[in-house]
Amino acid sequence: MPFVSFPESFEWGAATAAYQIEGAPREDGKGLSIWDVACQQPGRVLGGDTGDVACDHYHRYREDVALMAELGLQTYRFSVSWPRILPFGFGDVNEKGIDFYSRLVDELLAAGIQPCATLYHWDLPQALQDLGGWASRDTAYRFADYGTLLYERLGDRIPRWITHNEARITADLGHRVGILAPGIRDLGITARVIHHLLLSHGLAVQAYRAAGKGGEIGITHANTSFEPDDDAPETTRATELARDFHTRLYHDPVYGRGYPETVRRYHEKQGAPFPVQDGDLEVIAAETDFLGVNIYSRNRVLADSDRGVGYRYAPATLPLTDMGYEAAPHALGDFVRFVSKEYGRPRIYVTENGVCDNTPPVNGVVDDQPRLELLRGFLVGLAEAIGDGADVGGYYVWSFLDNFEWALGYSRRFGVVWTDYETQERIPKASARVYSEVIRRGGVEIP
């Protein structure tokens, strides 16, 4: 098969999140997170699943790092559990929590794997939620203090930091739709949450600059590649509206453009304005070193004048993955081209991209061909986007391990490594072996 090469300096990795893999929710002084609490509420998580054990990574991190090294990972993106560091979100430091991440980082470095740390991947300390959570402006300042602590204690060994993972999901699914923790459904609260998340990002970037560690820092957003369903002018306009509400709403402020006018007007009309104070937009636009891109699929868009936002999604036309996403391998390359052009060719890391594929083991082998084939397609499209001028420095497959998939519990598997949740056995899937070969060869065969 034809072969597509990536730049020699390109970094290959995998990603996880603390609550999804660590377990040990009450061990060694850790405080409760909003997900610890949500999982105890009947009906909040499919099957009544919890993250109490998950992949038991808190106790098995050494064997997990050894497996990463065996697969040839060059970089590993993980998140830090805020309540494991500061049980109440501020105040006394839990030294055992700091020590866990210090040991993890040392283990990674000893294996030749570069750490990449995400400050926030959805597990807010419940104590801060009790004080208003992200709807409270004070949480943004608490977040900057938390970041400052981590920069001071771990910044000498972690060269790449991400402030937030997918602020849109925190705001939209956690506070507007309410299917994720903390389970709130209120547009006015959602507007405050959006602004305070972005404000906290800017404050954390400023704190990183003040710490003088010399690494790089950015933010990761949740994305989809929007496509007009047809060539009608109103469909083109609707597609741009979708980009305003989902993409530009979170990207524009970071790049100094403020909130999109269409979104700002919509929120004001709904009585849910963004609580912008003097100087906030300048803080949010603090200079970043890279943009993290998370993307899994595409959405085709139609105009809909009956909806307040002016658009809706067209029915799927491609096969669906086990997550219900369209299997759209071109989506990654298309979005990277779009965001590169839209924001002046920033440095990009693909911080999440992957496939939900629930193929089970057969005689100890997981032959996850659907994931493998779609991953190849994603990577070919990414290589083409780089060839078209996008500045992409690395790729993190989601995920290293099968893990707790939030409100869907353990019913969905994104890992390239199978997790047996009863025995905690890890089985590298066919996709893991192929991904290992991609890393070794520095490129991918065109399917």
Coordinates of C-alpha atoms in Angstrom, one line a residue, residues 103-343:
R103 CA 6.2 9.6 40.6
L104 CA 4.1 9.2 37.4
V105 CA 6.1 11.9 35.7
D106 CA 9.4 10.4 36.8
E107 CA 8.3 7.0 35.5
L108 CA 7.4 8.5 32.1
L109 CA 10.7 10.4 31.8
A110 CA 12.7 7.2 32.8
A111 CA 10.9 5.4 29.9
G112 CA 11.7 8.2 27.5
I113 CA 8.1 9.4 27.2
Q114 CA 7.4 13.2 27.4
P115 CA 4.6 14.1 29.8
C116 CA 1.8 16.5 28.8
A117 CA -0.5 17.5 31.7
T118 CA -4.0 18.8 31.5
L119 CA -5.1 20.9 34.5
Y120 CA -8.8 20.3 34.2
H121 CA -10.6 17.3 32.6
W122 CA -14.1 17.8 34.2
D123 CA -13.5 16.6 37.8
L124 CA -14.1 19.8 39.8
P125 CA -13.7 19.5 43.5
Q126 CA -17.2 19.1 45.0
A127 CA -16.4 21.7 47.6
L128 CA -16.0 24.3 44.9
Q129 CA -19.3 23.2 43.3
D130 CA -20.9 23.7 46.6
L131 CA -19.7 27.4 46.5
G132 CA -21.1 27.8 43.0
G133 CA -18.7 25.9 40.8
W134 CA -17.8 27.4 37.4
A135 CA -20.9 29.7 37.6
S136 CA -18.9 31.6 40.3
R137 CA -16.2 34.0 39.1
D138 CA -14.1 33.0 42.2
T139 CA -13.6 29.5 40.8
A140 CA -11.5 31.0 37.9
Y141 CA -9.1 32.5 40.5
R142 CA -9.0 29.3 42.4
F143 CA -8.1 27.5 39.2
A144 CA -5.2 29.9 38.5
D145 CA -3.9 29.2 42.1
Y146 CA -4.2 25.5 41.5
G147 CA -2.2 25.8 38.2
T148 CA 0.4 27.9 39.9
L149 CA 1.0 25.2 42.5
L150 CA 1.4 22.5 39.9
Y151 CA 3.8 24.7 37.8
E152 CA 5.9 25.2 40.9
R153 CA 6.0 21.5 41.9
L154 CA 6.0 19.7 38.6
G155 CA 6.8 22.3 36.0
D156 CA 10.5 21.5 35.9
R157 CA 9.7 18.1 34.5
I158 CA 6.5 18.7 32.4
P159 CA 7.2 20.7 29.3
R160 CA 3.7 20.8 27.9
W161 CA 0.5 22.0 29.7
I162 CA -3.1 22.2 28.8
T163 CA -5.4 24.4 30.8
H164 CA -8.8 23.0 29.9
N165 CA -10.1 19.9 28.2
E166 CA -13.2 20.8 26.1
A167 CA -14.7 23.8 27.9
R168 CA -17.7 23.4 25.5
I169 CA -18.5 20.0 27.0
T170 CA -18.2 21.3 30.6
A171 CA -20.5 24.2 29.8
D172 CA -23.0 22.6 27.4
L173 CA -23.4 19.1 28.6
G174 CA -22.7 19.9 32.3
H175 CA -24.8 23.1 32.6
R176 CA -27.2 23.5 29.7
V177 CA -28.2 19.9 28.8
G178 CA -27.3 18.5 32.2
I179 CA -26.3 15.0 31.2
L180 CA -22.8 15.3 32.7
A181 CA -21.8 16.4 36.1
P182 CA -22.8 18.7 37.8
G183 CA -26.1 18.1 36.0
I184 CA -27.5 21.6 35.7
R185 CA -29.9 22.8 33.0
D186 CA -29.9 26.6 32.9
L187 CA -28.8 28.8 30.0
G188 CA -28.0 31.7 32.2
I189 CA -25.7 29.6 34.3
T190 CA -24.2 28.2 31.1
A191 CA -23.2 31.6 29.9
R192 CA -21.5 32.4 33.2
V193 CA -19.7 29.0 33.1
I194 CA -18.4 29.6 29.5
H195 CA -17.0 33.0 30.5
H196 CA -15.4 31.8 33.7
L197 CA -13.9 28.7 32.1
L198 CA -12.2 30.9 29.5
L199 CA -11.3 33.5 32.1
S200 CA -9.7 30.8 34.2
H201 CA -7.7 29.7 31.1
G202 CA -6.3 33.1 30.6
L203 CA -5.4 33.5 34.3
A204 CA -3.7 30.1 34.2
V205 CA -1.7 31.1 31.1
Q206 CA -0.6 34.3 32.8
A207 CA 0.4 32.3 35.9
Y208 CA 2.5 29.9 33.8
R209 CA 4.3 32.8 32.2
A210 CA 5.0 34.3 35.6
A211 CA 6.4 30.9 36.8
G212 CA 9.1 31.1 34.1
K213 CA 9.3 27.4 33.4
G214 CA 10.0 27.8 29.7
G215 CA 7.7 25.1 28.4
E216 CA 4.6 25.5 26.4
I217 CA 0.9 26.0 27.3
G218 CA -2.3 26.0 25.4
I219 CA -6.0 24.9 25.6
T220 CA -7.9 22.0 24.1
H221 CA -11.3 22.4 22.6
A222 CA -14.1 20.0 21.5
N223 CA -14.7 20.1 17.8
T224 CA -16.6 18.7 14.9
S225 CA -16.1 19.3 11.3
F226 CA -19.2 21.2 9.9
E227 CA -20.3 20.6 6.4
P228 CA -23.2 22.2 4.5
D229 CA -25.8 19.6 3.6
D230 CA -26.3 21.3 0.2
D231 CA -25.2 24.3 -1.9
A232 CA -28.1 26.7 -1.0
P233 CA -27.0 30.1 0.3
E234 CA -29.1 29.7 3.5
T235 CA -27.3 26.4 4.2
T236 CA -23.9 28.1 3.9
R237 CA -25.0 30.7 6.3
A238 CA -26.4 28.0 8.7
T239 CA -23.0 26.2 8.6
E240 CA -21.3 29.4 9.6
L241 CA -23.8 29.8 12.5
A242 CA -22.9 26.3 13.7
R243 CA -19.3 27.2 13.6
D244 CA -20.1 30.4 15.6
F245 CA -21.9 28.5 18.4
H246 CA -19.6 25.5 18.6
T247 CA -16.2 26.5 17.4
R248 CA -15.7 30.3 17.3
L249 CA -17.5 30.7 20.7
Y250 CA -14.5 29.0 22.4
H251 CA -11.7 29.8 20.0
D252 CA -12.4 33.5 19.1
P253 CA -11.9 34.8 22.7
V254 CA -8.6 32.9 23.0
Y255 CA -7.4 34.5 19.8
G256 CA -8.4 38.1 20.8
R257 CA -11.6 38.3 18.9
G258 CA -14.1 38.3 21.8
Y259 CA -17.4 36.4 21.6
P260 CA -19.0 36.0 18.1
E261 CA -21.6 38.6 17.6
T262 CA -24.2 36.1 16.6
V263 CA -23.8 34.1 19.8
R264 CA -23.6 37.2 22.0
R265 CA -26.9 38.5 20.6
Y266 CA -28.6 35.2 21.0
H267 CA -27.6 35.0 24.7
E268 CA -28.7 38.5 25.3
K269 CA -32.0 37.9 23.7
Q270 CA -32.5 34.8 25.9
G271 CA -31.6 36.9 29.0
A272 CA -28.4 35.0 29.5
P273 CA -25.5 37.4 28.7
F274 CA -21.9 36.7 29.2
P275 CA -20.7 38.3 32.4
V276 CA -17.8 40.2 30.9
Q277 CA -16.0 42.6 33.1
D278 CA -13.4 45.2 32.1
G279 CA -10.1 43.6 31.1
D280 CA -11.5 40.0 31.0
L281 CA -11.2 39.6 27.2
E282 CA -7.6 40.7 27.4
V283 CA -6.9 38.1 30.0
I284 CA -8.6 35.4 28.0
A285 CA -6.5 36.3 25.0
A286 CA -3.2 35.8 26.9
E287 CA -0.8 34.4 24.3
T288 CA -0.7 30.6 24.1
D289 CA 1.9 28.4 22.5
F290 CA -0.4 25.9 20.8
L291 CA -4.0 24.9 20.2
G292 CA -5.2 21.5 21.2
V293 CA -7.7 19.9 18.8
N294 CA -10.1 17.2 19.9
I295 CA -12.2 15.8 17.1
Y296 CA -14.0 12.5 16.3
S297 CA -16.4 13.1 13.4
R298 CA -18.4 15.6 11.3
N299 CA -21.9 17.1 11.3
R300 CA -23.8 18.2 8.2
V301 CA -25.8 21.3 8.7
L302 CA -29.2 22.6 7.4
A303 CA -30.9 25.9 7.9
D304 CA -33.8 25.9 10.4
S305 CA -35.5 29.3 11.0
D306 CA -37.8 27.7 13.6
R307 CA -34.8 27.2 15.9
G308 CA -33.4 30.1 17.8
V309 CA -29.8 29.3 16.7
G310 CA -30.9 29.1 13.0
Y311 CA -29.6 25.7 12.1
R312 CA -30.0 21.9 12.7
Y313 CA -28.0 18.8 11.9
A314 CA -28.9 16.6 8.9
P315 CA -29.4 12.9 9.4
A316 CA -26.2 10.7 9.1
T317 CA -25.3 9.3 5.8
L318 CA -22.1 7.4 6.7
P319 CA -21.9 4.2 8.8
L320 CA -21.9 4.8 12.5
T321 CA -19.3 3.8 15.1
D322 CA -20.3 2.1 18.4
M323 CA -20.6 5.6 19.9
G324 CA -23.1 6.7 17.2
Y325 CA -20.6 9.0 15.5
E326 CA -20.4 9.0 11.7
A327 CA -17.3 7.2 10.5
A328 CA -15.9 10.2 8.7
P329 CA -12.1 9.8 8.3
H330 CA -11.8 13.1 6.4
A331 CA -13.2 15.1 9.3
L332 CA -9.8 15.4 11.1
G333 CA -7.9 16.8 8.2
D334 CA -10.8 19.1 7.2
F335 CA -11.1 20.6 10.6
V336 CA -7.3 21.1 11.0
R337 CA -7.3 23.0 7.7
F338 CA -10.2 25.1 8.8
V339 CA -8.9 26.0 12.2
S340 CA -5.4 26.6 10.8
K341 CA -6.7 29.1 8.2
E342 CA -9.2 30.7 10.6
Y343 CA -6.6 31.6 13.3

